């Protein structure tokens, strides 16, 4: 059962710990608590209060310290909160101790993100990926689920595997994880066949990446009329959408949208969604969509670039696409060869983006019609492997309409009939 927001079900106090020993990726700040509130709202919840605790190190028992935990408990009672959500990732022991002190279910940021993913995944592949991530998250935490486990089916943090599954033994869950990984491997195999066909036809792949809610789906819609719902909420797109885009008369590309990145993205989510994110590994070009008006723009750029470094080939070119440029002053956007200023919503900057895509792919490609003698039949196979073949006709010679790179163009020039 999914609850609506008008019920008391999903009222939450948000808590974060800023510890001296934490890395930037581990710590909580006012900004990350704001993002956590946006995540809570995306999941269908309501923030009744926020608490940010500063300590040298986490408390071994209660994470934030006994006194601060009592303060959170009083705030939750006063605001009639029904759960407490932590911005930090919690160990099973901390979850158990905090639930005993607070007498409320306790979730961490990872569990909240998983809940959103469980709501949003629509395709079979997406649902498989979400279920796998949930099981990997829950397996080491079963002993500490306590109140959270008893709430299965009752709202935020409870969607996904049902109560009977979670109460099964670890062996059952490990077996389920193994089966899910096998099914996802089959999905990857299908994707690999599709990718080989694209490579055979020499259609470059351009992947759209960016921080969640930066405008990636809006850009895909603007360029291809994909018709993807593009709403102002986090993680609105989970399932990869690919469309053919004509960049110019000489260049077609496959344009793929991807799930939005976010700070503190749980590692098991990155692993589970590798079948979706592997588009990055095989992409010929990445479009890094940036929200120009984002107050935390530079931090979010760093998060995305860090994930690109993990998931994409090192030599893959990246275009920084400063979206929502109409909302900031011109001088607020950097100038550079690999920078495009645009607004996906109103369509400004699209011609500049298409030109930049063509430049970045490094293809001064030629759309030609050639007539080859039958003694050069092997060249037709070469073109099928290394170029985009549009049409082949057999007459007095082999007439081929194709889009080729400069090297093949040089080899075919003496057989040229027409260049389009």
mmCIF file of N, CA, C and O in Angstrom, residues 197-252:
data_model
loop_
_atom_site.group_PDB
_atom_site.id
_atom_site.type_symbol
_atom_site.label_atom_id
_atom_site.label_comp_id
_atom_site.label_asym_id
_atom_site.label_seq_id
_atom_site.Cartn_x
_atom_site.Cartn_y
_atom_site.Cartn_z
ATOM 1 N N UNK A 197 25.178 -4.037 -33.361
ATOM 2 C CA UNK A 197 24.488 -3.613 -34.583
ATOM 3 C C UNK A 197 24.729 -2.137 -34.844
ATOM 4 O O UNK A 197 24.962 -1.719 -35.974
ATOM 5 N N UNK A 198 24.658 -1.332 -33.768
ATOM 6 C CA UNK A 198 24.899 0.105 -33.940
ATOM 7 C C UNK A 198 26.316 0.357 -34.410
ATOM 8 O O UNK A 198 26.570 1.176 -35.293
ATOM 9 N N UNK A 199 27.279 -0.369 -33.788
ATOM 10 C CA UNK A 199 28.680 -0.175 -34.167
ATOM 11 C C UNK A 199 28.916 -0.629 -35.602
ATOM 12 O O UNK A 199 29.671 -0.015 -36.343
ATOM 13 N N UNK A 200 28.222 -1.712 -35.991
ATOM 14 C CA UNK A 200 28.361 -2.205 -37.357
ATOM 15 C C UNK A 200 27.884 -1.151 -38.347
ATOM 16 O O UNK A 200 28.447 -0.982 -39.424
ATOM 17 N N UNK A 201 26.819 -0.439 -37.971
ATOM 18 C CA UNK A 201 26.304 0.616 -38.832
ATOM 19 C C UNK A 201 27.004 1.945 -38.590
ATOM 20 O O UNK A 201 26.611 2.964 -39.152
ATOM 21 N N UNK A 202 28.012 1.916 -37.717
ATOM 22 C CA UNK A 202 28.818 3.097 -37.425
ATOM 23 C C UNK A 202 27.975 4.286 -36.972
ATOM 24 O O UNK A 202 28.166 5.405 -37.423
ATOM 25 N N UNK A 203 27.034 4.023 -36.092
ATOM 26 C CA UNK A 203 26.224 5.102 -35.529
ATOM 27 C C UNK A 203 26.802 5.432 -34.155
ATOM 28 O O UNK A 203 26.715 4.631 -33.234
ATOM 29 N N UNK A 204 27.404 6.602 -33.998
ATOM 30 C CA UNK A 204 27.997 6.944 -32.694
ATOM 31 C C UNK A 204 26.936 7.042 -31.599
ATOM 32 O O UNK A 204 25.770 7.363 -31.866
ATOM 33 N N UNK A 205 27.343 6.763 -30.365
ATOM 34 C CA UNK A 205 26.453 6.853 -29.212
ATOM 35 C C UNK A 205 26.816 8.090 -28.395
ATOM 36 O O UNK A 205 27.977 8.276 -28.022
ATOM 37 N N UNK A 206 25.818 8.926 -28.136
ATOM 38 C CA UNK A 206 25.995 10.121 -27.306
ATOM 39 C C UNK A 206 25.128 9.946 -26.069
ATOM 40 O O UNK A 206 23.901 9.799 -26.176
ATOM 41 N N UNK A 207 25.735 9.907 -24.889
ATOM 42 C CA UNK A 207 25.000 9.690 -23.632
ATOM 43 C C UNK A 207 24.851 11.013 -22.890
ATOM 44 O O UNK A 207 25.808 11.779 -22.747
ATOM 45 N N UNK A 208 23.628 11.272 -22.432
ATOM 46 C CA UNK A 208 23.351 12.475 -21.640
ATOM 47 C C UNK A 208 23.523 12.120 -20.168
ATOM 48 O O UNK A 208 22.883 11.194 -19.663
ATOM 49 N N UNK A 209 24.378 12.836 -19.476
ATOM 50 C CA UNK A 209 24.601 12.604 -18.051
ATOM 51 C C UNK A 209 24.440 13.928 -17.308
ATOM 52 O O UNK A 209 24.406 14.996 -17.909
ATOM 53 N N UNK A 210 24.344 13.839 -16.001
ATOM 54 C CA UNK A 210 24.235 15.064 -15.220
ATOM 55 C C UNK A 210 23.650 14.802 -13.852
ATOM 56 O O UNK A 210 23.140 13.709 -13.569
ATOM 57 N N UNK A 211 23.734 15.817 -13.001
ATOM 58 C CA UNK A 211 23.150 15.718 -11.665
ATOM 59 C C UNK A 211 21.643 15.590 -11.812
ATOM 60 O O UNK A 211 21.049 16.105 -12.761
ATOM 61 N N UNK A 212 21.009 14.888 -10.878
ATOM 62 C CA UNK A 212 19.570 14.694 -10.994
ATOM 63 C C UNK A 212 18.844 16.044 -11.025
ATOM 64 O O UNK A 212 19.219 16.987 -10.326
ATOM 65 N N UNK A 213 17.841 16.116 -11.901
ATOM 66 C CA UNK A 213 17.014 17.314 -12.057
ATOM 67 C C UNK A 213 17.737 18.450 -12.787
ATOM 68 O O UNK A 213 17.340 19.614 -12.673
ATOM 69 N N UNK A 214 18.785 18.139 -13.544
ATOM 70 C CA UNK A 214 19.511 19.182 -14.279
ATOM 71 C C UNK A 214 18.852 19.513 -15.614
ATOM 72 O O UNK A 214 19.176 20.543 -16.219
ATOM 73 N N UNK A 215 17.949 18.638 -16.089
ATOM 74 C CA UNK A 215 17.265 18.898 -17.351
ATOM 75 C C UNK A 215 17.623 17.941 -18.466
ATOM 76 O O UNK A 215 17.454 18.263 -19.650
ATOM 77 N N UNK A 216 18.076 16.742 -18.114
ATOM 78 C CA UNK A 216 18.509 15.782 -19.138
ATOM 79 C C UNK A 216 17.348 15.313 -20.009
ATOM 80 O O UNK A 216 17.451 15.275 -21.238
ATOM 81 N N UNK A 217 16.234 14.936 -19.373
ATOM 82 C CA UNK A 217 15.084 14.451 -20.145
ATOM 83 C C UNK A 217 14.481 15.564 -20.992
ATOM 84 O O UNK A 217 14.033 15.336 -22.114
ATOM 85 N N UNK A 218 14.489 16.774 -20.467
ATOM 86 C CA UNK A 218 13.993 17.915 -21.241
ATOM 87 C C UNK A 218 14.836 18.113 -22.496
ATOM 88 O O UNK A 218 14.309 18.392 -23.578
ATOM 89 N N UNK A 219 16.144 17.934 -22.375
ATOM 90 C CA UNK A 219 17.027 18.065 -23.535
ATOM 91 C C UNK A 219 16.736 16.974 -24.557
ATOM 92 O O UNK A 219 16.647 17.250 -25.763
ATOM 93 N N UNK A 220 16.590 15.725 -24.091
ATOM 94 C CA UNK A 220 16.281 14.628 -25.023
ATOM 95 C C UNK A 220 14.965 14.899 -25.746
ATOM 96 O O UNK A 220 14.848 14.690 -26.961
ATOM 97 N N UNK A 221 13.958 15.384 -25.021
ATOM 98 C CA UNK A 221 12.678 15.718 -25.640
ATOM 99 C C UNK A 221 12.832 16.825 -26.672
ATOM 100 O O UNK A 221 12.233 16.774 -27.753
ATOM 101 N N UNK A 222 13.617 17.833 -26.336
ATOM 102 C CA UNK A 222 13.791 18.969 -27.233
ATOM 103 C C UNK A 222 14.454 18.547 -28.540
ATOM 104 O O UNK A 222 14.084 19.011 -29.624
ATOM 105 N N UNK A 223 15.441 17.650 -28.443
ATOM 106 C CA UNK A 223 16.200 17.259 -29.634
ATOM 107 C C UNK A 223 15.514 16.179 -30.457
ATOM 108 O O UNK A 223 15.704 16.117 -31.676
ATOM 109 N N UNK A 224 14.726 15.309 -29.810
ATOM 110 C CA UNK A 224 14.218 14.133 -30.525
ATOM 111 C C UNK A 224 12.706 13.940 -30.429
ATOM 112 O O UNK A 224 12.189 12.949 -30.968
ATOM 113 N N UNK A 225 11.988 14.817 -29.718
ATOM 114 C CA UNK A 225 10.549 14.621 -29.496
ATOM 115 C C UNK A 225 10.280 13.259 -28.856
ATOM 116 O O UNK A 225 9.342 12.545 -29.225
ATOM 117 N N UNK A 226 11.113 12.898 -27.876
ATOM 118 C CA UNK A 226 11.003 11.575 -27.254
ATOM 119 C C UNK A 226 9.727 11.427 -26.424
ATOM 120 O O UNK A 226 9.254 10.328 -26.197
ATOM 121 N N UNK A 227 9.187 12.546 -25.944
ATOM 122 C CA UNK A 227 7.955 12.482 -25.174
ATOM 123 C C UNK A 227 8.116 11.912 -23.779
ATOM 124 O O UNK A 227 7.174 11.360 -23.206
ATOM 125 N N UNK A 228 9.319 12.050 -23.195
ATOM 126 C CA UNK A 228 9.546 11.550 -21.828
ATOM 127 C C UNK A 228 8.999 12.569 -20.829
ATOM 128 O O UNK A 228 9.265 13.760 -20.965
ATOM 129 N N UNK A 229 8.252 12.135 -19.811
ATOM 130 C CA UNK A 229 7.820 13.089 -18.783
ATOM 131 C C UNK A 229 9.038 13.763 -18.153
ATOM 132 O O UNK A 229 9.964 13.088 -17.702
ATOM 133 N N UNK A 230 9.048 15.092 -18.162
ATOM 134 C CA UNK A 230 10.185 15.836 -17.601
ATOM 135 C C UNK A 230 9.641 16.767 -16.524
ATOM 136 O O UNK A 230 9.147 17.851 -16.817
ATOM 137 N N UNK A 231 9.704 16.318 -15.284
ATOM 138 C CA UNK A 231 9.142 17.070 -14.169
ATOM 139 C C UNK A 231 10.247 17.605 -13.275
ATOM 140 O O UNK A 231 11.364 17.110 -13.274
ATOM 141 N N UNK A 232 9.900 18.616 -12.495
ATOM 142 C CA UNK A 232 10.873 19.239 -11.608
ATOM 143 C C UNK A 232 10.955 18.453 -10.302
ATOM 144 O O UNK A 232 10.505 18.896 -9.256
ATOM 145 N N UNK A 233 11.506 17.237 -10.394
ATOM 146 C CA UNK A 233 11.671 16.428 -9.190
ATOM 147 C C UNK A 233 12.871 15.514 -9.381
ATOM 148 O O UNK A 233 13.254 15.198 -10.511
ATOM 149 N N UNK A 234 13.437 15.060 -8.273
ATOM 150 C CA UNK A 234 14.647 14.261 -8.332
ATOM 151 C C UNK A 234 14.359 12.858 -8.862
ATOM 152 O O UNK A 234 13.299 12.296 -8.620
ATOM 153 N N UNK A 235 15.324 12.310 -9.584
ATOM 154 C CA UNK A 235 15.234 10.940 -10.103
ATOM 155 C C UNK A 235 13.958 10.708 -10.912
ATOM 156 O O UNK A 235 13.286 9.698 -10.762
ATOM 157 N N UNK A 236 13.607 11.678 -11.756
ATOM 158 C CA UNK A 236 12.382 11.496 -12.533
ATOM 159 C C UNK A 236 12.576 10.456 -13.631
ATOM 160 O O UNK A 236 11.618 9.860 -14.099
ATOM 161 N N UNK A 237 13.806 10.255 -14.077
ATOM 162 C CA UNK A 237 14.100 9.244 -15.104
ATOM 163 C C UNK A 237 14.982 8.162 -14.507
ATOM 164 O O UNK A 237 16.056 8.451 -14.013
ATOM 165 N N UNK A 238 14.513 6.925 -14.543
ATOM 166 C CA UNK A 238 15.341 5.797 -14.109
ATOM 167 C C UNK A 238 15.684 4.872 -15.268
ATOM 168 O O UNK A 238 16.755 4.289 -15.309
ATOM 169 N N UNK A 239 14.758 4.723 -16.197
ATOM 170 C CA UNK A 239 14.957 3.785 -17.292
ATOM 171 C C UNK A 239 15.549 4.513 -18.496
ATOM 172 O O UNK A 239 15.049 5.545 -18.922
ATOM 173 N N UNK A 240 16.630 3.952 -19.026
ATOM 174 C CA UNK A 240 17.319 4.573 -20.146
ATOM 175 C C UNK A 240 16.416 4.649 -21.371
ATOM 176 O O UNK A 240 15.748 3.692 -21.724
ATOM 177 N N UNK A 241 16.393 5.819 -22.003
ATOM 178 C CA UNK A 241 15.672 6.017 -23.251
ATOM 179 C C UNK A 241 16.671 6.407 -24.325
ATOM 180 O O UNK A 241 17.493 7.297 -24.120
ATOM 181 N N UNK A 242 16.611 5.730 -25.474
ATOM 182 C CA UNK A 242 17.516 6.038 -26.584
ATOM 183 C C UNK A 242 16.704 6.413 -27.814
ATOM 184 O O UNK A 242 15.677 5.792 -28.107
ATOM 185 N N UNK A 243 17.164 7.428 -28.533
ATOM 186 C CA UNK A 243 16.504 7.885 -29.752
ATOM 187 C C UNK A 243 17.572 8.211 -30.794
ATOM 188 O O UNK A 243 18.678 8.635 -30.457
ATOM 189 N N UNK A 244 17.213 8.043 -32.063
ATOM 190 C CA UNK A 244 18.103 8.437 -33.147
ATOM 191 C C UNK A 244 17.996 9.938 -33.352
ATOM 192 O O UNK A 244 16.893 10.486 -33.421
ATOM 193 N N UNK A 245 19.137 10.606 -33.425
ATOM 194 C CA UNK A 245 19.181 12.054 -33.628
ATOM 195 C C UNK A 245 19.993 12.366 -34.868
ATOM 196 O O UNK A 245 21.132 11.913 -35.001
ATOM 197 N N UNK A 246 19.393 13.119 -35.791
ATOM 198 C CA UNK A 246 20.129 13.601 -36.960
ATOM 199 C C UNK A 246 20.827 14.901 -36.572
ATOM 200 O O UNK A 246 20.168 15.925 -36.360
ATOM 201 N N UNK A 247 22.139 14.829 -36.442
ATOM 202 C CA UNK A 247 22.927 15.998 -36.043
ATOM 203 C C UNK A 247 23.128 16.927 -37.236
ATOM 204 O O UNK A 247 23.037 18.150 -37.131
ATOM 205 N N UNK A 248 23.431 16.332 -38.393
ATOM 206 C CA UNK A 248 23.618 17.095 -39.627
ATOM 207 C C UNK A 248 23.349 16.155 -40.795
ATOM 208 O O UNK A 248 23.021 14.975 -40.595
ATOM 209 N N UNK A 249 23.489 16.663 -42.006
ATOM 210 C CA UNK A 249 23.275 15.817 -43.184
ATOM 211 C C UNK A 249 24.231 14.633 -43.213
ATOM 212 O O UNK A 249 23.936 13.600 -43.808
ATOM 213 N N UNK A 250 25.370 14.775 -42.562
ATOM 214 C CA UNK A 250 26.400 13.741 -42.604
ATOM 215 C C UNK A 250 26.548 12.944 -41.315
ATOM 216 O O UNK A 250 27.441 12.119 -41.206
ATOM 217 N N UNK A 251 25.702 13.213 -40.330
ATOM 218 C CA UNK A 251 25.910 12.548 -39.048
ATOM 219 C C UNK A 251 24.598 12.265 -38.330
ATOM 220 O O UNK A 251 23.832 13.185 -38.020
ATOM 221 N N UNK A 252 24.358 10.977 -38.068
ATOM 222 C CA UNK A 252 23.293 10.533 -37.167
ATOM 223 C C UNK A 252 23.954 9.941 -35.928
ATOM 224 O O UNK A 252 25.015 9.320 -36.021
#
